[in-house]
Amino acid sequence: MYDPKRGYPIVVPCVLYDDPVRAATWLTTVLELRPVVRAELPDGWVGHVELERAGSVVLLGRRGGQFAGTDSVTQVFVDDVEATCRRVADAGGTVVEAPQDRPWGVRQATLADLEHQRWVVCEHLRDTEPADWYGTVLGPMPG
């Protein structure tokens, strides 16, 4: 599902909101973006929404946690998350969240750059069924 080799974007901006569902409604109305994935827990809490237009994706996430103190995050797919993390300290950055495998089929780490902006680096590991991580596919995904 999140495989750049099959057309999923390599760089995905993530804008953080207190209410990503409300933001998604606004963006679909105003910018004509199309909802494609929503991660919703059984109790109705929505962690993120992905929107698409013409092959580009923007992810709407929740504020807080490893993203505290910032309003946006940029997700970048790389060939090797560990190698990317090894380069961070030498370049003056920080690994905020160490690499770990995620239920949505990627290995992922969160980095902070020289000005403390957050970057999430991902490596596609395997395709997964969104239902396995409380995701719902709302429409066709790029790739």
mmCIF file of C-alpha atoms in Angstrom, residues 20-96:
data_model
loop_
_atom_site.group_PDB
_atom_site.id
_atom_site.type_symbol
_atom_site.label_atom_id
_atom_site.label_comp_id
_atom_site.label_asym_id
_atom_site.label_seq_id
_atom_site.Cartn_x
_atom_site.Cartn_y
_atom_site.Cartn_z
ATOM 1 C CA PRO A 20 -7.944 15.908 11.472
ATOM 2 C CA VAL A 21 -11.475 14.850 10.446
ATOM 3 C CA ARG A 22 -12.731 18.434 10.511
ATOM 4 C CA ALA A 23 -9.628 19.561 8.606
ATOM 5 C CA ALA A 24 -10.187 16.820 6.017
ATOM 6 C CA THR A 25 -13.754 17.967 5.471
ATOM 7 C CA TRP A 26 -12.582 21.532 4.923
ATOM 8 C CA LEU A 27 -9.775 20.500 2.539
ATOM 9 C CA THR A 28 -12.014 18.229 0.481
ATOM 10 C CA THR A 29 -14.548 21.042 0.146
ATOM 11 C CA VAL A 30 -12.158 23.899 -0.578
ATOM 12 C CA LEU A 31 -9.228 22.247 -2.385
ATOM 13 C CA GLU A 32 -11.137 19.316 -3.894
ATOM 14 C CA LEU A 33 -8.809 16.796 -2.296
ATOM 15 C CA ARG A 34 -10.171 13.259 -2.079
ATOM 16 C CA PRO A 35 -10.052 11.166 1.123
ATOM 17 C CA VAL A 36 -8.278 7.859 0.520
ATOM 18 C CA VAL A 37 -7.396 6.408 3.962
ATOM 19 C CA ARG A 38 -8.551 7.020 7.514
ATOM 20 C CA ALA A 39 -7.044 5.413 10.615
ATOM 21 C CA GLU A 40 -9.898 5.170 13.126
ATOM 22 C CA LEU A 41 -9.897 3.197 16.357
ATOM 23 C CA PRO A 42 -13.013 1.206 17.306
ATOM 24 C CA ASP A 43 -14.003 3.968 19.748
ATOM 25 C CA GLY A 44 -14.145 6.487 16.876
ATOM 26 C CA TRP A 45 -10.859 8.304 17.613
ATOM 27 C CA VAL A 46 -9.218 9.201 14.288
ATOM 28 C CA GLY A 47 -5.417 9.339 14.300
ATOM 29 C CA HIS A 48 -4.890 10.403 10.735
ATOM 30 C CA VAL A 49 -6.555 10.963 7.374
ATOM 31 C CA GLU A 50 -4.855 10.785 3.984
ATOM 32 C CA LEU A 51 -6.073 12.957 1.122
ATOM 33 C CA GLU A 52 -5.129 12.697 -2.553
ATOM 34 C CA ARG A 53 -5.272 14.796 -5.669
ATOM 35 C CA ALA A 54 -3.626 13.996 -9.007
ATOM 36 C CA GLY A 55 -1.267 11.450 -7.445
ATOM 37 C CA SER A 56 -0.114 13.703 -4.602
ATOM 38 C CA VAL A 57 -0.905 12.832 -0.998
ATOM 39 C CA VAL A 58 -1.184 14.994 2.107
ATOM 40 C CA LEU A 59 -1.487 13.299 5.463
ATOM 41 C CA LEU A 60 -3.469 14.996 8.226
ATOM 42 C CA GLY A 61 -2.233 13.858 11.622
ATOM 43 C CA ARG A 62 -2.832 14.638 15.285
ATOM 44 C CA ARG A 63 -0.800 17.167 17.246
ATOM 45 C CA GLY A 64 1.259 16.019 20.210
ATOM 46 C CA GLY A 65 3.366 12.995 21.073
ATOM 47 C CA GLN A 66 6.576 12.833 19.055
ATOM 48 C CA PHE A 67 5.236 15.797 17.059
ATOM 49 C CA ALA A 68 4.811 18.135 20.052
ATOM 50 C CA GLY A 69 5.951 21.664 19.329
ATOM 51 C CA THR A 70 5.419 21.576 15.571
ATOM 52 C CA ASP A 71 2.465 22.051 13.229
ATOM 53 C CA SER A 72 3.688 19.965 10.336
ATOM 54 C CA VAL A 73 5.856 16.971 9.601
ATOM 55 C CA THR A 74 7.246 15.791 6.302
ATOM 56 C CA GLN A 75 7.336 12.071 5.612
ATOM 57 C CA VAL A 76 10.092 10.878 3.265
ATOM 58 C CA PHE A 77 10.531 7.345 1.978
ATOM 59 C CA VAL A 78 14.176 6.225 1.994
ATOM 60 C CA ASP A 79 15.927 3.005 1.017
ATOM 61 C CA ASP A 80 17.322 2.328 4.513
ATOM 62 C CA VAL A 81 15.884 3.941 7.667
ATOM 63 C CA GLU A 82 18.793 2.818 9.894
ATOM 64 C CA ALA A 83 21.404 4.275 7.525
ATOM 65 C CA THR A 84 19.474 7.543 7.434
ATOM 66 C CA CYS A 85 19.359 7.651 11.247
ATOM 67 C CA ARG A 86 23.123 7.031 11.452
ATOM 68 C CA ARG A 87 23.709 10.189 9.394
ATOM 69 C CA VAL A 88 21.545 12.390 11.635
ATOM 70 C CA ALA A 89 23.981 13.051 14.520
ATOM 71 C CA ASP A 90 26.895 13.861 12.196
ATOM 72 C CA ALA A 91 24.652 16.378 10.434
ATOM 73 C CA GLY A 92 23.639 18.077 13.697
ATOM 74 C CA GLY A 93 20.148 16.608 14.055
ATOM 75 C CA THR A 94 18.460 14.308 16.537
ATOM 76 C CA VAL A 95 16.676 10.983 16.295
ATOM 77 C CA VAL A 96 13.449 11.748 18.196
#
